[in-house]
CSV table of C-alpha atoms in Angstrom, one decimal:
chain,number,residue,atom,x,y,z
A,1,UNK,CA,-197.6,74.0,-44.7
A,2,UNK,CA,-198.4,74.2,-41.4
A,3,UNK,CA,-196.0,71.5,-39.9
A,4,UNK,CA,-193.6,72.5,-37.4
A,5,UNK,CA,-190.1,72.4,-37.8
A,6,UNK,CA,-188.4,69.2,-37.2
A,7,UNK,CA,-185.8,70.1,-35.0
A,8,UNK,CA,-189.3,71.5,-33.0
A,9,UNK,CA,-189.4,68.0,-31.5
A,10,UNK,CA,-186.0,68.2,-29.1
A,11,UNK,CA,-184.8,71.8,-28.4
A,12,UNK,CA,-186.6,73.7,-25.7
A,13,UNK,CA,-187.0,77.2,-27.3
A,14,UNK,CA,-185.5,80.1,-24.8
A,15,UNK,CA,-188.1,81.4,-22.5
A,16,UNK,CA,-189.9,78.1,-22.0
A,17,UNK,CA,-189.3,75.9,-19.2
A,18,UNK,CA,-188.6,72.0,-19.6
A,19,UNK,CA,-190.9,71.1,-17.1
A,20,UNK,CA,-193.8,72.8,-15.3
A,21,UNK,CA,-196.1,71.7,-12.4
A,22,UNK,CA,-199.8,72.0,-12.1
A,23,UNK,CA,-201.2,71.3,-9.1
A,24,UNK,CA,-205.0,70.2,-9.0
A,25,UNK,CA,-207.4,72.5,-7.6
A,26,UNK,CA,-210.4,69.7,-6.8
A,27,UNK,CA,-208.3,66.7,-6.1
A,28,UNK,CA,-206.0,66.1,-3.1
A,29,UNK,CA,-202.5,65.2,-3.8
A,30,UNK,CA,-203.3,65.1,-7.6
A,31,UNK,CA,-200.8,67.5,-9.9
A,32,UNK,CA,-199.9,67.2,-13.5
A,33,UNK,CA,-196.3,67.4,-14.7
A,34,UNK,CA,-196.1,69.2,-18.1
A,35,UNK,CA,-192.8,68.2,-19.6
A,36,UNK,CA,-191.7,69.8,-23.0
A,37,UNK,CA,-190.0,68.3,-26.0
A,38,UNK,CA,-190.2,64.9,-25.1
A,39,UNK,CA,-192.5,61.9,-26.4
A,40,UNK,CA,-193.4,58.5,-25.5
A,41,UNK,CA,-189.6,57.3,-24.5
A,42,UNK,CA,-189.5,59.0,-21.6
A,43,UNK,CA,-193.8,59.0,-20.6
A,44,UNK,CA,-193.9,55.7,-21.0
A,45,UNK,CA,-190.5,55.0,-18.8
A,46,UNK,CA,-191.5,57.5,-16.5
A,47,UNK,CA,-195.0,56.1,-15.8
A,48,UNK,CA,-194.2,52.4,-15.5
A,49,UNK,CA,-191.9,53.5,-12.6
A,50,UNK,CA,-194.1,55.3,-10.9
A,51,UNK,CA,-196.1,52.1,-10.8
A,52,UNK,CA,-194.2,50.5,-8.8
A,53,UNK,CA,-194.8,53.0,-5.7
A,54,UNK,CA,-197.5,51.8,-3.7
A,55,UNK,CA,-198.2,55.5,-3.0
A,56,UNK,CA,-199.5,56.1,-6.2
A,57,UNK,CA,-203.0,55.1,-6.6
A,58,UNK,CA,-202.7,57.1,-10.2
A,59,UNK,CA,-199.9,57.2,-12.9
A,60,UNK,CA,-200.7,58.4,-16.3
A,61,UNK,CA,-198.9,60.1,-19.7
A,62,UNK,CA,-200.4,61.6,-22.8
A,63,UNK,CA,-199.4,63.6,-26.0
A,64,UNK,CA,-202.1,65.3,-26.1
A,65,UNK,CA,-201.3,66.6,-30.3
A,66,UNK,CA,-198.8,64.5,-32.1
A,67,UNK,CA,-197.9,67.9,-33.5
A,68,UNK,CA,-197.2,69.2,-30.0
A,69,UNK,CA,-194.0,67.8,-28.7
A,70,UNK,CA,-194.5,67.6,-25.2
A,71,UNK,CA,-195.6,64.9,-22.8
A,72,UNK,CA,-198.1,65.5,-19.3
A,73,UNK,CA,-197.6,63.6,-16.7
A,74,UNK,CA,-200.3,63.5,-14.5
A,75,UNK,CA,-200.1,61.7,-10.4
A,76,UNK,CA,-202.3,60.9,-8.1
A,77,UNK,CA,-200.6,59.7,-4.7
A,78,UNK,CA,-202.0,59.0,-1.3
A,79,UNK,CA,-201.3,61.3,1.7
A,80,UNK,CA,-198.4,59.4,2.1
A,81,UNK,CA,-196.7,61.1,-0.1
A,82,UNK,CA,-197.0,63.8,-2.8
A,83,UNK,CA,-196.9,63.8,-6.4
A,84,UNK,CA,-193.9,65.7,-6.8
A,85,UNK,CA,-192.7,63.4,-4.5
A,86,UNK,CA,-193.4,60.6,-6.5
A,87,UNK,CA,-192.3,61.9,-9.5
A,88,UNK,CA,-188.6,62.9,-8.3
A,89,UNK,CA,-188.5,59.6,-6.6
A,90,UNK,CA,-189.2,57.7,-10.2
A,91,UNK,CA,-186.6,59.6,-12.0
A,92,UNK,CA,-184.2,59.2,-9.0
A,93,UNK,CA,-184.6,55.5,-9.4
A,94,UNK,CA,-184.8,55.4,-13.4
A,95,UNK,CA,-181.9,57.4,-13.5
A,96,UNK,CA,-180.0,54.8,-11.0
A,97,UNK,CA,-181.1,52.3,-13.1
A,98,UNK,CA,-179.8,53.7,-16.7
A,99,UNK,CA,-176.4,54.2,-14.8
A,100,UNK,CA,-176.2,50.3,-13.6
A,101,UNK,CA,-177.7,49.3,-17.4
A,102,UNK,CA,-174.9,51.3,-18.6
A,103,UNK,CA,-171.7,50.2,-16.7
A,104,UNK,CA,-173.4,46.4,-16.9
A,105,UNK,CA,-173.4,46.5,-20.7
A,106,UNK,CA,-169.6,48.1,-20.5
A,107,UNK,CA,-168.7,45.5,-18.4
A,108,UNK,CA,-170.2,43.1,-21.1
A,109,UNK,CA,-169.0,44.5,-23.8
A,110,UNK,CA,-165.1,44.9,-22.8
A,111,UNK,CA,-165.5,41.6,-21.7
A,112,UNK,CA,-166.5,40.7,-24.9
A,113,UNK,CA,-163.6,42.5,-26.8
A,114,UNK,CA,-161.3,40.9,-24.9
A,115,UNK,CA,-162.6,37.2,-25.2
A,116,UNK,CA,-162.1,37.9,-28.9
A,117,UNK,CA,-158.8,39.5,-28.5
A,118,UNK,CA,-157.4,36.5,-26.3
A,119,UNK,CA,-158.7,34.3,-29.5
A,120,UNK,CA,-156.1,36.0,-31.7
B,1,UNK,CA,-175.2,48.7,-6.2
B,2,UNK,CA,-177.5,49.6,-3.0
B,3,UNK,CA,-181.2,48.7,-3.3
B,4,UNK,CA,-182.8,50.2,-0.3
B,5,UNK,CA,-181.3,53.8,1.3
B,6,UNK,CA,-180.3,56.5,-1.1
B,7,UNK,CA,-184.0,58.4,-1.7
B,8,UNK,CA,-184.4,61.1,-4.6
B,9,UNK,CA,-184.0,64.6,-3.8
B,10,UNK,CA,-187.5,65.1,-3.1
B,11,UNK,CA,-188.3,61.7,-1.7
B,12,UNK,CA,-188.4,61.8,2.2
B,13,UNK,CA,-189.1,57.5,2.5
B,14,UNK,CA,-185.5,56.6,1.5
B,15,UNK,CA,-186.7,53.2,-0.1
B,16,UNK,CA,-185.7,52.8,-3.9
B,17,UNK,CA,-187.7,51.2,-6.7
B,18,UNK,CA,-184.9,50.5,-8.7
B,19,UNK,CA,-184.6,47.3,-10.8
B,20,UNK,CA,-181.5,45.8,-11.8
B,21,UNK,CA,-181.3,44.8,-15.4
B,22,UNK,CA,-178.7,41.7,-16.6
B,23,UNK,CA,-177.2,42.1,-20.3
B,24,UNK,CA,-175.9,39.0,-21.8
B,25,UNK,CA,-174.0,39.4,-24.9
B,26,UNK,CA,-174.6,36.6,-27.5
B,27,UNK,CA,-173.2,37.6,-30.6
B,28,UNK,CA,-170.9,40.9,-31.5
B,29,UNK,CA,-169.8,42.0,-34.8
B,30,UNK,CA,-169.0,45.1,-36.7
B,31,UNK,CA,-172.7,45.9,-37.8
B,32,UNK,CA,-174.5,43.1,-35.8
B,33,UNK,CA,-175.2,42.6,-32.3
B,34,UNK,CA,-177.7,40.5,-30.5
B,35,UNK,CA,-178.0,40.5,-27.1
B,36,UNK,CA,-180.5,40.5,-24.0
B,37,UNK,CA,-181.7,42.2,-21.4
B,38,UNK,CA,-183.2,40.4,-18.3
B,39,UNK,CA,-185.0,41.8,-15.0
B,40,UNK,CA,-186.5,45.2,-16.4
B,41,UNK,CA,-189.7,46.3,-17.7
B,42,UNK,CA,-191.1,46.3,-22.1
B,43,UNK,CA,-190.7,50.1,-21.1
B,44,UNK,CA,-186.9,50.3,-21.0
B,45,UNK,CA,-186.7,47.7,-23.9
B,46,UNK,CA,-188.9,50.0,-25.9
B,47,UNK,CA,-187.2,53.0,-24.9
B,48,UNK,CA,-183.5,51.5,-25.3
B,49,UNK,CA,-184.6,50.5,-29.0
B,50,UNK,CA,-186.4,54.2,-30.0
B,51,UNK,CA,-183.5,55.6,-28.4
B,52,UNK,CA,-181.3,53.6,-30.7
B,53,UNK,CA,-183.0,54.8,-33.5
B,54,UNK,CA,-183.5,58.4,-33.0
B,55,UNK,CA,-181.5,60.0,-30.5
B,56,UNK,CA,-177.9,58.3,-31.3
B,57,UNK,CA,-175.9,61.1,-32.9
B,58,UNK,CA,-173.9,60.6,-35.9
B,59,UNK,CA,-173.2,62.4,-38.6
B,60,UNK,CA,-174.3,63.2,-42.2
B,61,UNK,CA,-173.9,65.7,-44.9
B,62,UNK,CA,-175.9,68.6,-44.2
B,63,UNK,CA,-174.9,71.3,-46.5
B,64,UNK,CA,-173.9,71.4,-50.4
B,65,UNK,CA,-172.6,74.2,-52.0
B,66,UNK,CA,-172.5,73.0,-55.7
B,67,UNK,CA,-170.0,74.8,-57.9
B,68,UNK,CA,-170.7,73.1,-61.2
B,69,UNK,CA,-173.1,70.4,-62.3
B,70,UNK,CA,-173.9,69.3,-65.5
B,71,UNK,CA,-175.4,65.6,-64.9
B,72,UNK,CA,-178.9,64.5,-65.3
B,73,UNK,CA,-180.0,64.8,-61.8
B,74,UNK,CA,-180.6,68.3,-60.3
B,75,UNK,CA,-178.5,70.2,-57.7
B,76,UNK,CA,-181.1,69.3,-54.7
B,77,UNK,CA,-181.6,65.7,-56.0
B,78,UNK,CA,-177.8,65.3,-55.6
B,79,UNK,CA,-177.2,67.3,-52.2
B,80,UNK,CA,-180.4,64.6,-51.2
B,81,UNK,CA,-178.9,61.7,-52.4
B,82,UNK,CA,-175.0,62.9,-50.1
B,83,UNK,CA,-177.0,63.7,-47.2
B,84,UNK,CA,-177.7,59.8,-47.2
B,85,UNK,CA,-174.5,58.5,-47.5
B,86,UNK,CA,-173.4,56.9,-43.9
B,87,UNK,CA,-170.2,58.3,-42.9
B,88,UNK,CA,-167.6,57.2,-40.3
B,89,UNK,CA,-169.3,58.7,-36.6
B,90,UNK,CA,-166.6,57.5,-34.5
B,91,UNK,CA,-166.2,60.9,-33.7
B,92,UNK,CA,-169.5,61.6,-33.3
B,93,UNK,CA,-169.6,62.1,-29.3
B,94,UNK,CA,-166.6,64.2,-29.7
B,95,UNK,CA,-168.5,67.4,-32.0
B,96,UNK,CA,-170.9,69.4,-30.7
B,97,UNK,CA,-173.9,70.1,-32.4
B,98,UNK,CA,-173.9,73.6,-35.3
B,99,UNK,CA,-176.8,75.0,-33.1
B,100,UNK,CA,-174.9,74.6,-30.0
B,101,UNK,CA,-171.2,75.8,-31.0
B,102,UNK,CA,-170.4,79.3,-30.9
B,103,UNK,CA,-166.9,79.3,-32.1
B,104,UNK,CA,-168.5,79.4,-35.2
B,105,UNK,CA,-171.0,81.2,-37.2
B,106,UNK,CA,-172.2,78.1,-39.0
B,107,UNK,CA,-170.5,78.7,-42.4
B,108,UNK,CA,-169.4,74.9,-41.8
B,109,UNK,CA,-165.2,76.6,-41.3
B,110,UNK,CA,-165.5,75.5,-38.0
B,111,UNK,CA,-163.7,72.6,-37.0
B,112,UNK,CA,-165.5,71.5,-34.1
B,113,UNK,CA,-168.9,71.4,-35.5
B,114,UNK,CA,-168.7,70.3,-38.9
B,115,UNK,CA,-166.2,68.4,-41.2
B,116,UNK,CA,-165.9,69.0,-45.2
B,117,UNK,CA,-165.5,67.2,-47.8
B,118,UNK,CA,-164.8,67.7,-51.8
B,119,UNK,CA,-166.1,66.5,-54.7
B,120,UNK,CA,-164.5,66.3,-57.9
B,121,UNK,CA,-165.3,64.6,-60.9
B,122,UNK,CA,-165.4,65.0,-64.7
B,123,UNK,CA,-165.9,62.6,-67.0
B,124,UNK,CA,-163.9,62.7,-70.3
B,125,UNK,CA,-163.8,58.9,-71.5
B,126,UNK,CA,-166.8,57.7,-73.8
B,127,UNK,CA,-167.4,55.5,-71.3
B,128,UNK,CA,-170.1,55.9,-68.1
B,129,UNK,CA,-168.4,57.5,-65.4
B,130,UNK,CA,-169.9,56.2,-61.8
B,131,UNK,CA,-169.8,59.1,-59.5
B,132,UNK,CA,-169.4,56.8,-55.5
B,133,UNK,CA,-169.0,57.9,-52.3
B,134,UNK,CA,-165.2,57.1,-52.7
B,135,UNK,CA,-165.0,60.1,-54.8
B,136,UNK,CA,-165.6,62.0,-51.8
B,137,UNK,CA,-162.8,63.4,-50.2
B,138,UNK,CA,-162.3,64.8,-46.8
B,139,UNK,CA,-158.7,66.1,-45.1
B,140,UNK,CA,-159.3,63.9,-42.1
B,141,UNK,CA,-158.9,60.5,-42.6
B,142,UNK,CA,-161.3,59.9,-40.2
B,143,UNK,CA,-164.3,60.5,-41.6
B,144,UNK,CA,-164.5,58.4,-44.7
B,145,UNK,CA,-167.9,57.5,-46.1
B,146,UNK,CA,-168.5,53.7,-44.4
B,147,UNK,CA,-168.4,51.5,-47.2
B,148,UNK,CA,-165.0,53.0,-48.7
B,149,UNK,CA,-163.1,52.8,-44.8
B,150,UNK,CA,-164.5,48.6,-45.1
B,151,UNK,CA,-162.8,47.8,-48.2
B,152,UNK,CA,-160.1,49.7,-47.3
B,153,UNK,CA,-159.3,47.1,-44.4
B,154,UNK,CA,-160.9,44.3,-46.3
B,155,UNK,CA,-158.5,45.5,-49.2
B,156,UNK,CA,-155.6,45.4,-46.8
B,157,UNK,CA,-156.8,41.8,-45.5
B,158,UNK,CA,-157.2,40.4,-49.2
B,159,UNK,CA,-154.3,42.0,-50.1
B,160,UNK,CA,-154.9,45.3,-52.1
B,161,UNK,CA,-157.6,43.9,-54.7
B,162,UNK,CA,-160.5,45.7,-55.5
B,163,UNK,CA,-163.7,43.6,-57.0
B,164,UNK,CA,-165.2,46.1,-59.8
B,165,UNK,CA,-168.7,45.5,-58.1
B,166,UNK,CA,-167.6,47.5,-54.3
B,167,UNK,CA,-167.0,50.9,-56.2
B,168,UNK,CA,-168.8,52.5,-53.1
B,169,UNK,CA,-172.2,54.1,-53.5
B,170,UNK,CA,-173.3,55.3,-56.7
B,171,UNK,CA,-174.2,58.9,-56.2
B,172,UNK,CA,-174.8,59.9,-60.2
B,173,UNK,CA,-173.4,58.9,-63.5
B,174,UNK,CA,-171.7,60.9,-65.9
B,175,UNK,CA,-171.1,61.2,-69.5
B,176,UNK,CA,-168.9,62.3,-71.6
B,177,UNK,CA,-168.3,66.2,-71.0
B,178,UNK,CA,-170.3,66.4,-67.8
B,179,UNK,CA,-168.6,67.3,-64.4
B,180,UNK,CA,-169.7,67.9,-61.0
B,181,UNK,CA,-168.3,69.9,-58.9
B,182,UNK,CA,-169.2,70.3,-54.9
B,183,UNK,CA,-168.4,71.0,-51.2
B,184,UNK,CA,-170.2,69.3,-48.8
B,185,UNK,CA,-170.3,70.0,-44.9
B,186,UNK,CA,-171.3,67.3,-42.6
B,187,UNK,CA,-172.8,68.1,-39.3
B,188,UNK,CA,-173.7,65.8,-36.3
B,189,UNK,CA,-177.3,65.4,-35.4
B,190,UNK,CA,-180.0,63.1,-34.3
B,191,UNK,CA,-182.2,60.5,-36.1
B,192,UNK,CA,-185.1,62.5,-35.3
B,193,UNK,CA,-184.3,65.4,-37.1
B,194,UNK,CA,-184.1,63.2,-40.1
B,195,UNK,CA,-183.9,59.7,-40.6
B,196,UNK,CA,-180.3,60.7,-42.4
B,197,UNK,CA,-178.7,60.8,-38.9
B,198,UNK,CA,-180.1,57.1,-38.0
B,199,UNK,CA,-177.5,54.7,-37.5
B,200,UNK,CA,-179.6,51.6,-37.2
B,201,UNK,CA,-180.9,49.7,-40.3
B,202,UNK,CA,-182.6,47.9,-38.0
B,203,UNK,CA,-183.5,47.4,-34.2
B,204,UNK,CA,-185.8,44.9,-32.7
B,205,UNK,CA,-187.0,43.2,-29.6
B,206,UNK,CA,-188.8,39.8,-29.0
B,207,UNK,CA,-190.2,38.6,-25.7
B,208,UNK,CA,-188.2,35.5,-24.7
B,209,UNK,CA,-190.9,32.6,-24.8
B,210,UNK,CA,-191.1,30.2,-22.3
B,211,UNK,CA,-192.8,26.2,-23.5
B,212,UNK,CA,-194.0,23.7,-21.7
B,213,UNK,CA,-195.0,20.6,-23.2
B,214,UNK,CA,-197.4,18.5,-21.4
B,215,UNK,CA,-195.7,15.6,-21.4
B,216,UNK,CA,-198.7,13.0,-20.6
B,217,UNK,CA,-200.7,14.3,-23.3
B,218,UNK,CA,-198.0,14.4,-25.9
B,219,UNK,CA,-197.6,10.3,-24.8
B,220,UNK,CA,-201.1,10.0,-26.3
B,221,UNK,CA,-200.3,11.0,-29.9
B,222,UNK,CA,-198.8,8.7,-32.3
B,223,UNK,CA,-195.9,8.8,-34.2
B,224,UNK,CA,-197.5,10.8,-37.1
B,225,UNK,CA,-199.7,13.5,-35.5
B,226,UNK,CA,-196.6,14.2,-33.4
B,227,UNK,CA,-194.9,14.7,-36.5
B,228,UNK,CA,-197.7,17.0,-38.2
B,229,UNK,CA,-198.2,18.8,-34.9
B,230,UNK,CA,-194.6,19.8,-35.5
B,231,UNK,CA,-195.0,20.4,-39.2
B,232,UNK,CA,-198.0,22.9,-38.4
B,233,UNK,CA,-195.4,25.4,-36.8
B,234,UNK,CA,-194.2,27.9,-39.6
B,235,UNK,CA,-190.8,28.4,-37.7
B,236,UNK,CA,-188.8,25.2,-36.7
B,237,UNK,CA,-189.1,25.3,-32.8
B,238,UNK,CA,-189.6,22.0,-31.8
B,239,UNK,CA,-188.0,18.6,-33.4
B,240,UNK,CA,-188.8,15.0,-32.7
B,241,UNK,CA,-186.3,13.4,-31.0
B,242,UNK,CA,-185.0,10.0,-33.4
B,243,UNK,CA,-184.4,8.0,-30.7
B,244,UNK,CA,-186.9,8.4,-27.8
B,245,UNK,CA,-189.6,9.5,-30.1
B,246,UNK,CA,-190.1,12.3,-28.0
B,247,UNK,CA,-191.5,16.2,-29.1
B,248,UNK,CA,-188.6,18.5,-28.0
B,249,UNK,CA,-188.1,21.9,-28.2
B,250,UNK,CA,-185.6,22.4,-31.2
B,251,UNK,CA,-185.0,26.5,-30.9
B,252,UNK,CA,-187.4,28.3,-28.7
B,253,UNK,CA,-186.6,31.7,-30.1
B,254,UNK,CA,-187.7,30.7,-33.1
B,255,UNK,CA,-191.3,31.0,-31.8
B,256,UNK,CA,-193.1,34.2,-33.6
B,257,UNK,CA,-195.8,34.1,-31.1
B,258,UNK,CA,-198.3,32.6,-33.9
B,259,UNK,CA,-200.2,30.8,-32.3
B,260,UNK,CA,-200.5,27.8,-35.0
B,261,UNK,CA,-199.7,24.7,-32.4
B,262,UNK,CA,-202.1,26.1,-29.9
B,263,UNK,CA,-204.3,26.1,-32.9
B,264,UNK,CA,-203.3,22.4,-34.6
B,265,UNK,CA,-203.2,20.9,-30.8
B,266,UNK,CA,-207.0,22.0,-30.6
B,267,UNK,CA,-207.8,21.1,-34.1
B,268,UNK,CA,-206.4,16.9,-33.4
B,269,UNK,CA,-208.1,17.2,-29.9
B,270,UNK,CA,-205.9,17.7,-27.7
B,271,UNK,CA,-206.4,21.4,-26.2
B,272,UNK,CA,-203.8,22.1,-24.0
B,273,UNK,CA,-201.1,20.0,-25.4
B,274,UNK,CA,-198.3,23.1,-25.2
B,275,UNK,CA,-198.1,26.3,-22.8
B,276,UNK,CA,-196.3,28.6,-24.5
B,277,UNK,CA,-195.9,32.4,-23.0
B,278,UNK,CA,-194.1,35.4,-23.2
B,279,UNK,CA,-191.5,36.1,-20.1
B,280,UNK,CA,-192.4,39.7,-19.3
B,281,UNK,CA,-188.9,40.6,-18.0
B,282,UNK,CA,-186.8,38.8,-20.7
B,283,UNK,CA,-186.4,40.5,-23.9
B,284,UNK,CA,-184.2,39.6,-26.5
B,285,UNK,CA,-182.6,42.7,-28.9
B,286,UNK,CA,-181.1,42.2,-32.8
B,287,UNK,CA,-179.7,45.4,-34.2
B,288,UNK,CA,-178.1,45.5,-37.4
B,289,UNK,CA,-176.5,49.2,-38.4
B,290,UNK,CA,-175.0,50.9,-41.9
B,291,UNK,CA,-171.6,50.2,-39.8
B,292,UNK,CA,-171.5,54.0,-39.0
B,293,UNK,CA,-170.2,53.0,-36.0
B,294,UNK,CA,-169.2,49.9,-34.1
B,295,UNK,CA,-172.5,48.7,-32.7
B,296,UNK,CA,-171.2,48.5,-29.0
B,297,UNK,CA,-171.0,52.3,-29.0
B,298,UNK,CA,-174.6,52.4,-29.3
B,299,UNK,CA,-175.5,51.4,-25.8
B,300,UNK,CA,-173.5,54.3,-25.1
B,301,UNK,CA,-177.1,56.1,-25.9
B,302,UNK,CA,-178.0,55.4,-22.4
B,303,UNK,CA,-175.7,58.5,-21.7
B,304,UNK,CA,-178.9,60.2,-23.6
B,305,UNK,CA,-181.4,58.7,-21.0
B,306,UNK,CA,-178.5,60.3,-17.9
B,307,UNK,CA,-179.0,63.8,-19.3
B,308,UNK,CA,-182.6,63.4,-19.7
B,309,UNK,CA,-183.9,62.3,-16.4
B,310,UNK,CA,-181.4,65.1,-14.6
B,311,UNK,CA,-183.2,67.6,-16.7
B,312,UNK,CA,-186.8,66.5,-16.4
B,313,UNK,CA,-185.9,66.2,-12.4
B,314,UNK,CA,-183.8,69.4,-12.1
B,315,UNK,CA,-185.9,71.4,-13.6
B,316,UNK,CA,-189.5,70.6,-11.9
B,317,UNK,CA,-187.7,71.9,-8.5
């Protein structure tokens, strides 16, 4: 009765923003990334990268209602760096990566089809 | 591909964290594909395979207008049963989603955003009329239910017969004097707006293991508790070989990470006798689909990931 629509769980309604940035107020270089509509395939992605900066001492996701369909995202880097910093640099990197997964599985895949077409 | 240079938008350091994942196909067919993916985190193999299941688009019946039915199953029990039924998504990357086309006004006339198809069927013989999915008829050749565009080319390849059991996907049976009579508009959407739109059956991952046999301590078995610390494995993954009487590893990825010869080793005294772990970068993907689509075009999903991350990043600035 009360359950959301299902569609809910992907399209950003008009009016809200896909992402929005909370800095925190008692911790230095601490903020919390609020991202809307999205769920544990991109947290999880997300924070495992940002694991690999050294400048993060912390990287964490949560959903905090399974009814709720957004993710936050919450950083804590050394004054090296920032956590939006951080967080850009992650997406940057992830995003480079999906592109090289991408052309590596074309590059598989044509080669592939045209193994099986050289058969015939 | 550059690994250091290049920084993010924001990032002011210019070093990249990037890894660079290998794919190695090993086998390809029309509704099967196994492959794996080397030098990247369980993260991206766990994304890659939710991706695959819910955010592929492809395309399903989403509307029924029903202009006459007199079976035994009800109007909403039938419109159910045609929203299941896989259909060709070939041109799936090509529509737009209903929400997001305004040539339309989502009557389902449009023909960028939806595609219909026609139902016609009456039964008038005294025998039960099957109601399948090859009943369904659509002006665009394109987009015929799955299982009726396969035996059309497996007709074609066995040369135009047509075994009374592949009659397509039974949707309702008639009798005598009942018809059913419908128009059905399929739409393109996502496996998470309902499990319709999936196109995988089924996708999994394994961790690649890695064994190794401590060969001293395996000298120090005899013949038989070699052979019954083989046995004690559920899945065949290693073999005795016949002429050197030695324990090799048969099929390594036959390993379900039970833990049985760990077990067994310690149970005949001989803790230790096998190392068997999990590579952490190497994972292993199955996928087997309904054949909505040729199963290389699913890794095309990673288009998906592309849009995602620009919008998470573009819009936190």
């Amino acid at each position: 009765m009360n359950a959301p629509d299902r569609y809910e769980r992907f399209v950003v309604p008009e009016g809200t923003k896909k992402v929005s940035y909370e800095r925190d107020t008692k911790i230095i270089n601490a903020a919390s990334f609020t991202v809307e509509r999205e769920d544990h395939t991109i947290g999880n992605i997300v924070r495992m990268q940002l694991h690999r900066d050294p400048n993060v001492l912390f990287a964490g996701y949560k959903l905090p209602h399974p009814l709720q369909y957004k993710i936050i995202v919450r950083i804590h880097t050394t004054s090296q760096s920032s956590p939006m910093q951080a967080y850009n640099q992650a997406i940057t990197d992830l995003d480079k990566e999906l592109d090289y997964l991408k052309s590596a599985f074309e590059e598989r895949i044509s080669r592939k089809l045209r193994r099986v077409d050289m058969e015939y | 591909m550059e690994g250091a240079g290049g920084g993010g938008s924001g990032g002011g350091s210019g070093v990249s964290y990037q890894r660079f994942p290998r794919v190695r196909i090993r086998e390809m067919k029309d509704e099967y594909m196994k492959f794996e993916l080397r030098d990247t985190d369980a993260s991206m193999a766990n994304a890659l395979r939710r991706v695959m299941l819910s955010e592929v688009p492809t395309i399903a019946i989403d509307l029924v207008e029903i202009e006459v039915n007199s079976s035994v199953l009800n109007d909403e029990f039938i419109a159910h049963r045609l929203g299941l039924i896989p259909l060709c998504s070939e041109r799936a990357m090509e529509m737009r989603f209903s929400r997001d086309c305004d040539a339309c006004d989502g009557d389902g006339e449009c023909p960028y955003c939806s595609i219909e198809f026609q139902l016609n069927v009456r039964c008038d013989s005294d025998q039960t009329l099957d109601v399948t999915s090859a009943d369904l008829h659509c002006h665009d050749h394109r987009f015929l239910p799955v299982d009726v565009a396969q035996r059309a080319l497996a007709a074609e390849a066995a040369g135009g017969y047509d075994a009374p059991e592949q009659r397509g996907i039974i949707i309702v049976k008639l009798r005598r004097g009942q018809e059913l009579r419908l128009r059905a508009i399929a739409r393109k959407g996502i496996g998470k707006d309902h499990a319709k739109w999936s196109p995988g059956a089924t996708v999994t991952f394994m961790y690649e293991p890695e064994i190794h046999i401590n060969e001293e301590l395996m000298e120090t078995l005899t013949h038989n508790e070699k052979l019954s610390w083989i046995e004690s494995s559920p899945t065949k993954v290693f073999d005795l070989d016949p002429k050197t009487d030695q324990v090799i590893v048969a099929d390594p990825e036959a390993y379900t990470y039970d833990e049985e010869v760990i077990k067994k080793a310690e149970a005949i005294g001989k803790p230790g006798l096998v190392e068997i772990y999990a590579r952490e970068d190497s994972f292993i993907f199955t996928q087997k689909l309904d054949a909505v689509r040729l199963s290389d075009d699913i890794q095309d999903n990673d288009d998906q990931f592309g849009d995602l991350t620009r919008n998470i990043q573009g819009a936190a600035l």
